[in-house]
mmCIF file of C-alpha atoms and ligand atoms in Angstrom:
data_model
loop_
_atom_site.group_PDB
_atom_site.id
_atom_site.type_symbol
_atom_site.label_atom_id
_atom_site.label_comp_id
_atom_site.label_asym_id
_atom_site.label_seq_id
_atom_site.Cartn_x
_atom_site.Cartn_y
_atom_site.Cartn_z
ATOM 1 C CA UNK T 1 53.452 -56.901 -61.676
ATOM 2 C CA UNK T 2 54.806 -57.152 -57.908
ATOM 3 C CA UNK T 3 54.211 -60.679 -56.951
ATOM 4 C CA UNK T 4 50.993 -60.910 -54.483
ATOM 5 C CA UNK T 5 51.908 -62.007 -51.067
ATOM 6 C CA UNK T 6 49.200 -63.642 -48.671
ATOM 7 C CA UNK T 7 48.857 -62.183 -45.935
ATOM 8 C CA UNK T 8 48.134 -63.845 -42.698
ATOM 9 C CA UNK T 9 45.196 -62.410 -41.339
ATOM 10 C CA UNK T 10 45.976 -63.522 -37.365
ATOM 11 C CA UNK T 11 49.380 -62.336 -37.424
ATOM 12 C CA UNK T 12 47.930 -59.106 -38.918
ATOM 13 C CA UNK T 13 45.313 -59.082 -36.161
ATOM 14 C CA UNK T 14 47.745 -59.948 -33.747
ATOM 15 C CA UNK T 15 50.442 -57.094 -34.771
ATOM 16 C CA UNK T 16 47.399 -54.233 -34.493
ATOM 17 C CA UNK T 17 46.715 -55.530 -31.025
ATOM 18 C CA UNK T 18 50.313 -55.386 -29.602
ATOM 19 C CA UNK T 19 51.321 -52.157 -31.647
ATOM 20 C CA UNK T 20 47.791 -50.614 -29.929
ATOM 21 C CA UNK T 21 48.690 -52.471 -26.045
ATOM 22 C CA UNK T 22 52.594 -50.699 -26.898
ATOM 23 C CA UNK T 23 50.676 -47.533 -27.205
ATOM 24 C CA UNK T 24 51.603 -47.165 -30.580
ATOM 25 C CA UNK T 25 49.569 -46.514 -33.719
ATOM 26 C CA UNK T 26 49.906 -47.349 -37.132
ATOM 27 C CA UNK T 27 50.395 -43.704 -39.294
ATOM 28 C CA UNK T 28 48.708 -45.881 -42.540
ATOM 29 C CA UNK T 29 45.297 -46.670 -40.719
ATOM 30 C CA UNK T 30 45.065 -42.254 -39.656
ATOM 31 C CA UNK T 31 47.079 -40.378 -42.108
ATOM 32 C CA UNK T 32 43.997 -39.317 -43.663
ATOM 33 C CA UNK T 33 42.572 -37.517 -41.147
ATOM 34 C CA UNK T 34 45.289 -36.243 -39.817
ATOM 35 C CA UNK T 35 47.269 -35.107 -43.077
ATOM 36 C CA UNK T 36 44.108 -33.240 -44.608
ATOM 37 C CA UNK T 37 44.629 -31.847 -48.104
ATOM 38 C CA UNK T 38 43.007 -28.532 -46.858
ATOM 39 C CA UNK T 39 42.525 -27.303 -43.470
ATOM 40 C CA UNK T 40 39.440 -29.522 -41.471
ATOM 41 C CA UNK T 41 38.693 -26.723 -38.280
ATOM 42 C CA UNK T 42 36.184 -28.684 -35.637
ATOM 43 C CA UNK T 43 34.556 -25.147 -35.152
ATOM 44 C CA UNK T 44 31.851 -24.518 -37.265
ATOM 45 C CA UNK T 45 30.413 -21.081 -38.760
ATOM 46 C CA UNK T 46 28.358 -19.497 -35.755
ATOM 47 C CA UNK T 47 26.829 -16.236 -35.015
ATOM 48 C CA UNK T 48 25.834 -15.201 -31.424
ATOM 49 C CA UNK T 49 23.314 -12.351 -31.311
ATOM 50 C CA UNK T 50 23.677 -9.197 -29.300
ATOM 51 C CA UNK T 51 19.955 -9.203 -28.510
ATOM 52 C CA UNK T 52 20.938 -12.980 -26.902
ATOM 53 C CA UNK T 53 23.807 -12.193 -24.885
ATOM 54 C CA UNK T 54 23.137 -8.693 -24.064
ATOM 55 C CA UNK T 55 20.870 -9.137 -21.190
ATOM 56 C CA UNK T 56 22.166 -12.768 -20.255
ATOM 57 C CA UNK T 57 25.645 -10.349 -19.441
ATOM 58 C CA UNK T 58 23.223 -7.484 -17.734
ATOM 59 C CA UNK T 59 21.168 -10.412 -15.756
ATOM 60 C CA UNK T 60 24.595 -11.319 -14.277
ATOM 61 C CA UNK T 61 25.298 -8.123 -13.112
ATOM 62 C CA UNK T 62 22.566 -8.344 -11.052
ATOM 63 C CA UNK T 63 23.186 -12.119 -9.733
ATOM 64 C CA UNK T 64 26.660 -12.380 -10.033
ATOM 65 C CA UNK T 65 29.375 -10.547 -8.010
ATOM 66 C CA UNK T 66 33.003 -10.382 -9.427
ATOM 67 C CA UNK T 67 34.883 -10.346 -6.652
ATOM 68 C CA UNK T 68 38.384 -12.438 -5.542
ATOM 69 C CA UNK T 69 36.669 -16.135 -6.716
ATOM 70 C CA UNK T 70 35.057 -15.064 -9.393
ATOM 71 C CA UNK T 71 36.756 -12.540 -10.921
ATOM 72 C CA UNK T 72 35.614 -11.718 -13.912
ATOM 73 C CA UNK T 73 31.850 -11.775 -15.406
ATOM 74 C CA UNK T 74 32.737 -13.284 -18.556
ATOM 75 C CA UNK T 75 30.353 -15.128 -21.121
ATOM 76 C CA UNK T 76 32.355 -16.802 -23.420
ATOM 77 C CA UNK T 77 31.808 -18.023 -26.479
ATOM 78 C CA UNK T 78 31.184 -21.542 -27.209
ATOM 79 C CA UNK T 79 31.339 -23.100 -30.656
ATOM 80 C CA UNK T 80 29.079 -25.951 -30.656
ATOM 81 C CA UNK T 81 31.854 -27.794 -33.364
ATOM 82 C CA UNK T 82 34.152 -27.714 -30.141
ATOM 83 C CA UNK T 83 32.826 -30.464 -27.865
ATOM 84 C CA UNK T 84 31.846 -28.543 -25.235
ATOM 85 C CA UNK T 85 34.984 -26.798 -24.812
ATOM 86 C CA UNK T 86 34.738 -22.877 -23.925
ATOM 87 C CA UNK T 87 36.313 -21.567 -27.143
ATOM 88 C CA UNK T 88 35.098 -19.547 -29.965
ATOM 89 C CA UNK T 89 37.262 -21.560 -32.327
ATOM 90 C CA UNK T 90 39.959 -24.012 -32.126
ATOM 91 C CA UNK T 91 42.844 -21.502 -31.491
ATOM 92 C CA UNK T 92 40.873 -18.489 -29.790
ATOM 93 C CA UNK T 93 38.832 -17.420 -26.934
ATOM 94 C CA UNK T 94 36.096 -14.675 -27.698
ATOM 95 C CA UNK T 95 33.796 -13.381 -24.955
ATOM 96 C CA UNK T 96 31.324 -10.626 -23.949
ATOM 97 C CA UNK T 97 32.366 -8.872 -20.465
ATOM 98 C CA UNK T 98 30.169 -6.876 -18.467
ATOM 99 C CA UNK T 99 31.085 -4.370 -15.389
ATOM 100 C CA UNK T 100 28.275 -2.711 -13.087
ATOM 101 C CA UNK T 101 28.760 0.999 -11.758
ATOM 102 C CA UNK T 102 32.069 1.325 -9.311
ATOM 103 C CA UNK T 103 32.643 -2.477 -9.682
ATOM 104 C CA UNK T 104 36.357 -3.534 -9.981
ATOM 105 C CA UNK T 105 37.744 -7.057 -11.648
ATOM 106 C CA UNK T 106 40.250 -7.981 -9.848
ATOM 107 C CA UNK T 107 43.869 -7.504 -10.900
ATOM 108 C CA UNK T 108 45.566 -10.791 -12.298
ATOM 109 C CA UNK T 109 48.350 -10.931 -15.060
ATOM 110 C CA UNK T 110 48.567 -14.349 -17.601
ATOM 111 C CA UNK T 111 50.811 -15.201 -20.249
ATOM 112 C CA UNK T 112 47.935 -15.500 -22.671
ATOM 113 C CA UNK T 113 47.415 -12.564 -24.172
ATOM 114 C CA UNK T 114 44.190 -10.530 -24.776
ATOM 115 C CA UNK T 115 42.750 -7.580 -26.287
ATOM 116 C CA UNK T 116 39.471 -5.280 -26.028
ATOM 117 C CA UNK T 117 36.873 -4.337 -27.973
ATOM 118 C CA UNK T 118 34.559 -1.929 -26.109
ATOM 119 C CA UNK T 119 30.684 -2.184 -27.062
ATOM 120 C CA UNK T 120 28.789 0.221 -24.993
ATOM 121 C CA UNK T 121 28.992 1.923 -21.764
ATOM 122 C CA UNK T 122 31.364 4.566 -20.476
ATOM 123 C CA UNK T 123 34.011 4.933 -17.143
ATOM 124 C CA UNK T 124 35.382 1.920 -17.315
ATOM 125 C CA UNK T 125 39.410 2.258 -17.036
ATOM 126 C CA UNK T 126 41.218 -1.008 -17.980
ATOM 127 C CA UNK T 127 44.674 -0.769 -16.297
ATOM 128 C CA UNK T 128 47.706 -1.972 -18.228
ATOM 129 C CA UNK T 129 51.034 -2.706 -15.755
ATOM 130 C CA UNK T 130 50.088 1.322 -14.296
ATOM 131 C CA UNK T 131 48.838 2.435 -17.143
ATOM 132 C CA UNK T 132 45.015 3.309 -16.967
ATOM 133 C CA UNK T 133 43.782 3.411 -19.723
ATOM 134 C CA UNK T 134 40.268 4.832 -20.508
ATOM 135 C CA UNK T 135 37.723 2.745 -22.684
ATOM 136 C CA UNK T 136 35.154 3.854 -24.701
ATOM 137 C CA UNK T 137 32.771 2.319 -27.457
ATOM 138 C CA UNK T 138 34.775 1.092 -30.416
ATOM 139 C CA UNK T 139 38.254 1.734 -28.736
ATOM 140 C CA UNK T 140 40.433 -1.602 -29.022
ATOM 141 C CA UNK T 141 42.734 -2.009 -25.544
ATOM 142 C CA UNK T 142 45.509 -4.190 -25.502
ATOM 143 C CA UNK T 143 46.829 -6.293 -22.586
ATOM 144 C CA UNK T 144 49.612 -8.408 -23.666
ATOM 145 C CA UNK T 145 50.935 -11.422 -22.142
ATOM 146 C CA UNK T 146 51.760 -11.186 -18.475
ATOM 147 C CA UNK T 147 50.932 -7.410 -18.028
ATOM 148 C CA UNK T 148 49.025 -6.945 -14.775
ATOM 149 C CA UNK T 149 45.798 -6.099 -15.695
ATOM 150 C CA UNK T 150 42.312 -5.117 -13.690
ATOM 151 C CA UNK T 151 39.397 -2.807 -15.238
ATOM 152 C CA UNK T 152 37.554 -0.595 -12.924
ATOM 153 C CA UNK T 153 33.930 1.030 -13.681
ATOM 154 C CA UNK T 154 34.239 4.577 -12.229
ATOM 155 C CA UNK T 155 30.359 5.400 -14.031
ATOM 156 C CA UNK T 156 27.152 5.005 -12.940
ATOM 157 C CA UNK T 157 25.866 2.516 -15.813
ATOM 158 C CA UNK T 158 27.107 -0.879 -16.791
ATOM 159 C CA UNK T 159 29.430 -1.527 -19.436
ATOM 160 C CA UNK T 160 29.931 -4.075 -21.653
ATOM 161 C CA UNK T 161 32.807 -5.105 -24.138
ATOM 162 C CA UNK T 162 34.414 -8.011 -26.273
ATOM 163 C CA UNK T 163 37.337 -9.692 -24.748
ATOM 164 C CA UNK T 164 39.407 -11.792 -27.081
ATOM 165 C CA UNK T 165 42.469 -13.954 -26.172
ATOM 166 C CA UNK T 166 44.959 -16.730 -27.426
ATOM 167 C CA UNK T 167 44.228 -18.827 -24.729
ATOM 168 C CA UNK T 168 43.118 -22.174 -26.940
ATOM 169 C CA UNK T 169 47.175 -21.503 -28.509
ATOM 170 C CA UNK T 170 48.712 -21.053 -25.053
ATOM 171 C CA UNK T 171 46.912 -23.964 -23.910
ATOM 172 C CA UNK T 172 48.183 -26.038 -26.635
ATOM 173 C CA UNK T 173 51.490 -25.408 -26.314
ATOM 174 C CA UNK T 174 50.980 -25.969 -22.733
ATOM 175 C CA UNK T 175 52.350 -22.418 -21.605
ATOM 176 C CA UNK T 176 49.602 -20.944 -19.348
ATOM 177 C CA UNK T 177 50.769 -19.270 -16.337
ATOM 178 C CA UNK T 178 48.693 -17.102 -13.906
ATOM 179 C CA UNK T 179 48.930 -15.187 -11.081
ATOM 180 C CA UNK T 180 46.691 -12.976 -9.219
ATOM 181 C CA UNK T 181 47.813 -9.588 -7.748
ATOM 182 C CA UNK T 182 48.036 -8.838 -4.210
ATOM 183 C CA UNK T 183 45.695 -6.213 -4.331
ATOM 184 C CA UNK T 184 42.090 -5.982 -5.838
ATOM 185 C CA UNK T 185 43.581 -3.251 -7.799
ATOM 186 C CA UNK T 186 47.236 -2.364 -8.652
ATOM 187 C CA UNK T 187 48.832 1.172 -8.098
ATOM 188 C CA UNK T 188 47.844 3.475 -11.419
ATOM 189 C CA UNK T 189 50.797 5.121 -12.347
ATOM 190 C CA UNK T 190 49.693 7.553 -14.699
ATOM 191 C CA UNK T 191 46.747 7.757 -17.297
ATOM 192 C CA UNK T 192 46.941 7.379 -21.015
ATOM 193 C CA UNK T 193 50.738 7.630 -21.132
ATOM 194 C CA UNK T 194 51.093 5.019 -23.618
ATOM 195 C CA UNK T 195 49.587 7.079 -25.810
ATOM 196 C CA UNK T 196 51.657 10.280 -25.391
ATOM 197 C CA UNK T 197 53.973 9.198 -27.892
ATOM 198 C CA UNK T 198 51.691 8.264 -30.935
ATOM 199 C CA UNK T 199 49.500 11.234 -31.582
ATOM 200 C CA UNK T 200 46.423 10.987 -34.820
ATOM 201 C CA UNK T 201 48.390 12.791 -36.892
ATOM 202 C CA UNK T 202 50.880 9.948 -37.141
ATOM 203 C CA UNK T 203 47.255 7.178 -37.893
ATOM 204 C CA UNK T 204 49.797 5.406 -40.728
ATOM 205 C CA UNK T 205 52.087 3.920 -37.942
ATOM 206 C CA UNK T 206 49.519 2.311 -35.950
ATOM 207 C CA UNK T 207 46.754 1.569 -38.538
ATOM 208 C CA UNK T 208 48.318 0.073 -41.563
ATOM 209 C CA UNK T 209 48.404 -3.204 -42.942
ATOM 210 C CA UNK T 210 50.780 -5.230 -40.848
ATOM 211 C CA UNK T 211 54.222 -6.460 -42.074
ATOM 212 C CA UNK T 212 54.802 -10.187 -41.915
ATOM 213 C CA UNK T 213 57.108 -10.494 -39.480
ATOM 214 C CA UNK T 214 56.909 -11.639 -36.281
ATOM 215 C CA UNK T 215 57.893 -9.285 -33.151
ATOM 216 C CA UNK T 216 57.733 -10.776 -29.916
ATOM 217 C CA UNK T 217 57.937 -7.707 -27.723
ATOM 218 C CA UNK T 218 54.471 -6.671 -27.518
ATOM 219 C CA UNK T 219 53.232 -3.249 -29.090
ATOM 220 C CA UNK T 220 53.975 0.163 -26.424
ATOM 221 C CA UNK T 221 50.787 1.180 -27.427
ATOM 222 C CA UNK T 222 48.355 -0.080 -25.797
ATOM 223 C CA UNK T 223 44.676 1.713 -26.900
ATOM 224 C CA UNK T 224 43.550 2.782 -30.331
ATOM 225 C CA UNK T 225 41.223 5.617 -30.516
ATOM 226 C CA UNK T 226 37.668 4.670 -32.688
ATOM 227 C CA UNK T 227 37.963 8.162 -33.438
ATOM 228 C CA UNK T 228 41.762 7.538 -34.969
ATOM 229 C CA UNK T 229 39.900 4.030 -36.952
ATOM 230 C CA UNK T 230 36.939 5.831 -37.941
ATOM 231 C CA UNK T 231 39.289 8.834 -39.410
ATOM 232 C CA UNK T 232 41.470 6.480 -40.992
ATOM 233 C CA UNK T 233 38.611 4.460 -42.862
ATOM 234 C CA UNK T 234 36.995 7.603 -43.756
ATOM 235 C CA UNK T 235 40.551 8.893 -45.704
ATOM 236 C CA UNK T 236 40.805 5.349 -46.817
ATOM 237 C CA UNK T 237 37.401 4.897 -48.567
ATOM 238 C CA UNK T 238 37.435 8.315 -49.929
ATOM 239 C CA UNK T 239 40.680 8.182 -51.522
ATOM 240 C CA UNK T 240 40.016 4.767 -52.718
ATOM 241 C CA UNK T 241 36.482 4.860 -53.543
ATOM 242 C CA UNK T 242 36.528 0.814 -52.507
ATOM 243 C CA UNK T 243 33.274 -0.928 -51.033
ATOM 244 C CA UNK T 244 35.138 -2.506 -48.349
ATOM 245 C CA UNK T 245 38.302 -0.932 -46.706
ATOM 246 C CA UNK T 246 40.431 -2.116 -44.096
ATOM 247 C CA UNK T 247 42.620 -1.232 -41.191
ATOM 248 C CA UNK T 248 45.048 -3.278 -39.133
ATOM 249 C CA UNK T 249 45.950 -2.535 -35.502
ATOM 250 C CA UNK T 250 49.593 -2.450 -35.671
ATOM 251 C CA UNK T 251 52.349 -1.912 -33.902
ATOM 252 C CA UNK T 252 54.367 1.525 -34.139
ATOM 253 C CA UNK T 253 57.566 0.781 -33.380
ATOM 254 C CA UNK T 254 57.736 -1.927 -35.796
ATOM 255 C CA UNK T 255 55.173 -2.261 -37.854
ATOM 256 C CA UNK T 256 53.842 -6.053 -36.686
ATOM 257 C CA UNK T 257 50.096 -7.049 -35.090
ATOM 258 C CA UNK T 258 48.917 -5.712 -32.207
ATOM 259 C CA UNK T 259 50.079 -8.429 -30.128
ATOM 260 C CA UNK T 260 52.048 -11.072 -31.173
ATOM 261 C CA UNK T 261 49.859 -14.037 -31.709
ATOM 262 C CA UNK T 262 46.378 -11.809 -32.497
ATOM 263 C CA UNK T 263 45.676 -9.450 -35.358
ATOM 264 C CA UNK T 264 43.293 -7.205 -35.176
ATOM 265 C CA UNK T 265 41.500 -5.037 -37.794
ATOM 266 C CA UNK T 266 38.476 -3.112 -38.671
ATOM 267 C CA UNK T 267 36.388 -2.661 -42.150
ATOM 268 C CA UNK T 268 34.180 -0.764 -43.449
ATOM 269 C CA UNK T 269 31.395 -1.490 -45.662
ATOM 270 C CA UNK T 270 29.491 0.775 -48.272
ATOM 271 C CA UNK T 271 26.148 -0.546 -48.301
ATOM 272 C CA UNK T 272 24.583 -2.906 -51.107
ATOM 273 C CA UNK T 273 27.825 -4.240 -52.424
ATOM 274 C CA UNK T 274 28.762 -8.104 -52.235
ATOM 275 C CA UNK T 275 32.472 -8.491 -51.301
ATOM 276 C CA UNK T 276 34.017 -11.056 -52.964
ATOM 277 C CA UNK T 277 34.374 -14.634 -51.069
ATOM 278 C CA UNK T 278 37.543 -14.996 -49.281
ATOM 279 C CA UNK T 279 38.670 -17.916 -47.356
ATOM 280 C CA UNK T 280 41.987 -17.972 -45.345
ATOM 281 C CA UNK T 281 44.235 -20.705 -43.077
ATOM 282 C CA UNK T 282 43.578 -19.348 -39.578
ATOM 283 C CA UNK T 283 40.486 -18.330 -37.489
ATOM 284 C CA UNK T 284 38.179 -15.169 -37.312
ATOM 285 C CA UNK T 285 36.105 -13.786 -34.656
ATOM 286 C CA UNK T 286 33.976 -10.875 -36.115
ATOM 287 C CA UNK T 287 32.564 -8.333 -34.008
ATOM 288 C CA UNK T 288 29.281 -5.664 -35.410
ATOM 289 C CA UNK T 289 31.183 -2.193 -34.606
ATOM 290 C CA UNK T 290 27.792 -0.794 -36.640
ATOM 291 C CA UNK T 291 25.297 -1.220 -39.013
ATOM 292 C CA UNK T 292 23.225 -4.246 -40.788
ATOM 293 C CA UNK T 293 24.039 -7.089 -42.856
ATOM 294 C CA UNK T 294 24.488 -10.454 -44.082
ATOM 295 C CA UNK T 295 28.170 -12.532 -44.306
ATOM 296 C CA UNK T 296 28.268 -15.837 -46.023
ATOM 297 C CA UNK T 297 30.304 -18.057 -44.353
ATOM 298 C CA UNK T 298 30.960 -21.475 -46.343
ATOM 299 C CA UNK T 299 27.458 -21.366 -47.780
ATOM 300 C CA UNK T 300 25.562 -20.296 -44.195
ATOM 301 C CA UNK T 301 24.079 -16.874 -44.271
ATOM 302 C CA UNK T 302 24.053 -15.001 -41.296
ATOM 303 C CA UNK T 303 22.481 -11.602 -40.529
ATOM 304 C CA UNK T 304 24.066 -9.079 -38.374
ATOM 305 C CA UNK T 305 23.635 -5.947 -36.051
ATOM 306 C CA UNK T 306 25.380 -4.182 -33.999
ATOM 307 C CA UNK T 307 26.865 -6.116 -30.877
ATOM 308 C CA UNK T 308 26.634 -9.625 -32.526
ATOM 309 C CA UNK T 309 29.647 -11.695 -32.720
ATOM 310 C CA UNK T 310 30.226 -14.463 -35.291
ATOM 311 C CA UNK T 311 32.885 -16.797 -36.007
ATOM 312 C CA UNK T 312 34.714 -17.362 -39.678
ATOM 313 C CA UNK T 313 36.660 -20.990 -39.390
ATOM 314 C CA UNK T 314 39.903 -21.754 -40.847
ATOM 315 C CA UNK T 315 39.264 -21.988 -44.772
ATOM 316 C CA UNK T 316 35.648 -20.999 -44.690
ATOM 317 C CA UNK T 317 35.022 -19.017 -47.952
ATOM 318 C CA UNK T 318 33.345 -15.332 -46.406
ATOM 319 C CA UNK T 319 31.636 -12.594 -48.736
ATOM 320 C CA UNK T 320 29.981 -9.721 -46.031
ATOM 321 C CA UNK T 321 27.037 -7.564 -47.900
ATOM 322 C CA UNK T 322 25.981 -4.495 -45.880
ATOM 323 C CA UNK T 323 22.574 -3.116 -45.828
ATOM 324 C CA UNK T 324 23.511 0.321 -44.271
ATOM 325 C CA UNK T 325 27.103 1.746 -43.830
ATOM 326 C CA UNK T 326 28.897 -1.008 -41.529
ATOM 327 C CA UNK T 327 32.008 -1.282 -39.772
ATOM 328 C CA UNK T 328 33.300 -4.988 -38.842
ATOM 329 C CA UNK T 329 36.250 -5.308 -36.001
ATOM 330 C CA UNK T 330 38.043 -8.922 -36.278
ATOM 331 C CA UNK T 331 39.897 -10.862 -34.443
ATOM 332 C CA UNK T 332 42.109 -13.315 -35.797
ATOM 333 C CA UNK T 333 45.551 -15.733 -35.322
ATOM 334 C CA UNK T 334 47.144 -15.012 -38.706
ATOM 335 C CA UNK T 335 50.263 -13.499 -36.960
ATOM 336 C CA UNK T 336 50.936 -17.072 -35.872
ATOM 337 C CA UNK T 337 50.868 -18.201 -39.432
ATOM 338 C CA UNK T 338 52.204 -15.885 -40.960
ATOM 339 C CA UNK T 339 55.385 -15.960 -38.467
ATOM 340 C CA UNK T 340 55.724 -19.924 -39.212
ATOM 341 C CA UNK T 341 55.471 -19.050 -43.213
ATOM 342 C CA UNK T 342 52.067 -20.887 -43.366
ATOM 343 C CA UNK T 343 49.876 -18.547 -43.685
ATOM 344 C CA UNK T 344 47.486 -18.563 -46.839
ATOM 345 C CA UNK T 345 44.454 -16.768 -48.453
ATOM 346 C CA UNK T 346 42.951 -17.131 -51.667
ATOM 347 C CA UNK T 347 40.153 -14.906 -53.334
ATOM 348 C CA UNK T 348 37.589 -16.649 -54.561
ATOM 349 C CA UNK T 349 34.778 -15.433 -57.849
ATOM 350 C CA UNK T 350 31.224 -16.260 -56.970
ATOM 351 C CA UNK T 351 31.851 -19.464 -59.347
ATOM 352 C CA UNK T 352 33.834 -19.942 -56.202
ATOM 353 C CA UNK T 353 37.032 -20.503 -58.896
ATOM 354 C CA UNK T 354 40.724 -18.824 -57.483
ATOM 355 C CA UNK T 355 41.063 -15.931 -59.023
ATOM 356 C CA UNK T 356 43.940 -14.944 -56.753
ATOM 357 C CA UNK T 357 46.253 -16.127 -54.735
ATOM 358 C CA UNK T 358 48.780 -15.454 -52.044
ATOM 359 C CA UNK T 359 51.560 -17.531 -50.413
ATOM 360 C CA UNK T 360 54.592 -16.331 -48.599
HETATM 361 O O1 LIG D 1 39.427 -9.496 -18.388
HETATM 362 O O2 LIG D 1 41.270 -10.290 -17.640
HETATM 363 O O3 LIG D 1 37.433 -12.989 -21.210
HETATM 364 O O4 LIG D 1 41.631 -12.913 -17.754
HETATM 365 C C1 LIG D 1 39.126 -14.153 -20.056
HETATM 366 C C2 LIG D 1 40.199 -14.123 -19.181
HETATM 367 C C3 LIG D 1 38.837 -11.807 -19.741
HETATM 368 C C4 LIG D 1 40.233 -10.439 -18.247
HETATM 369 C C5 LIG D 1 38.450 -12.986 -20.341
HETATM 370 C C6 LIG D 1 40.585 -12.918 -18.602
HETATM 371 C C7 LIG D 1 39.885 -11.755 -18.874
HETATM 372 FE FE1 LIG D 2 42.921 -11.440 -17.635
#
């Protein structure tokens, strides 16, 4: 038995006051919430609907102009866990942008990175430091950190996409630098090029399953082809014969995410089959590439069409059920994790027991 001291309460009270007035705090009255046995993300399991924010973005188009000021029309998405804050989770930014006929967003570069995810339009060319590059629905464009960027509607019709970008982790780490170009829109020095070098035929190099290592240069690809992604989940769930297959967006020359904070993926579900629940450290933006459904995300249900966006927090078991053939594109900060050798996922059996686990 350790011999019981009495403590004196006023010196106690005292000490609290002057370590708090020293701006100081105590680790024993916080470690709880701060050292959490299991991740504790302030963004909660959301889903914003297509049929919401579809004509909220087209309504803007009207009212809105994106000129110098502006810049881009942007909705972002806001997690109501967040405070208020503009962010789709803690660690990324998720957004639906829209572009009227022969507008132009003006051409800015960042050291956050971002990628897109096009929804539905056509003639809109994003360009990459010169490199135009032509979207179209279900094509994923990449501009890493502090390319020059602008995208440029050459059509006739609006078009609309999903814009994702680290900006919640560059923030953090305070590291956000911007800079606008002098010119509404840089010189385009040729079109496509960065894809010259990575033809279909070679779909294994940039839509694999990414190696877990970290490669800070970003990837010299910079657009992947739905056609390539649809081809490659078609081989993939053939030769398999799996109700849910997956691709990741990697990077050719060495095999890491698409950029070097964000993976990206897409997967494709056969219909009326219950994935089993999943839950991983990191965050998840999901975007409906096609088709109907239902995801549970830690015990929510959510039901999803094309053009809806929804948000899978840190940890959050998720099981996806499709009603027809669906394909999901996500969005997610694992690279981060995975570089720092903290990255975990375990698969879960509807008893919601481990039945697998991985750890670096
Ligand atoms: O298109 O360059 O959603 O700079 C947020 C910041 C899009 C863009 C966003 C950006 C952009
Ligand atoms: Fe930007």
């Amino acid at each position: 038995m350790t011999e019981e001291r009495a403590v004196p309460v006023d010196e106690l009270e005292a000490l609290y006051k002057e370590i708090a007035a020293a701006e100081l705090r105590p680790l024993w009255t916080i470690t709880e919430q701060l050292l959490t046995p299991t991740p504790r993300p302030k963004a909660v399991p959301w889903l914003w609907p297509a049929a919401v924010m579809r004509p909220l973005a087209e309504r803007s188009i009207g009212l809105v102009p994106v000129e110098r000021g502006g810049e881009r029309r942007v909705l972002s998405l806001v997690n109501p866990g967040l405070g208020g804050q503009p962010y789709a989770a803690g660690t990324l930014w998720g957004a639906i942008q829209a572009l009227g006929p022969h507008e132009s967003a003006p051409a800015h570069r960042h050291t956050p990175g971002a990628i897109r995810f096009v929804l539905e339009g056509e003639g809109v060319w994003t360009t990459v430091d010169g490199d135009a590059c032509e979207m179209r629905p279900g094509d994923l464009i990449l501009t890493p950190a502090w390319n020059w960027h602008d995208h440029t509607n050459t059509g006739d019709g609006p078009m609309f996409w999903f814009d994702g970008l680290d900006l919640p982790m560059i923030e953090a780490l305070d590291g956000v630098f911007f800079e606008p170009h002098p010119e509404l829109r840089q010189p385009v020095a040729g079109r496509n090029v960065s894809e010259g070098g990575y033809a279909a035929a070679e779909g294994r190099l940039t839509h694999g399953q990414v190696a877990e290592s970290l490669d800070p240069a970003p990837s010299p690809l910079l657009v992947y082809r739905w056609t390539d992604t649809d081809a490659e989940l078609g081989r993939l769930a053939e030769r398999t014969g799996d109700a849910m297959v997956s691709v990741e967006f990697t990077n050719p020359r060495s095999g890491a995410s698409a950029l070097p904070t964000l993976a990206c993926a897409m997967h494709r579900l056969a219909p009326d089959h219950s994935t089993l629940p999943v839950r991983r450290s990191g965050n998840s933006i999901y975007v409906v590439h096609r088709g109907t459904g239902t995801s549970v995300i830690a015990g929510q249900r959510f039901e999803w069409e094309p053009g809806d966006m929804f948000v899978v927090p840190s940890w959050a078991p998720v099981e996806h059920r499709a009603e027809t053939p669906a394909d999901l594109f996500t969005l997610s900060d694992s690279p981060v994790l995975r570089a720092l050798g903290i990255h975990r996922e375990q698969t879960l059996d509807s008893a919601q027991t481990v039945t697998g686990m991985f750890r670096p």
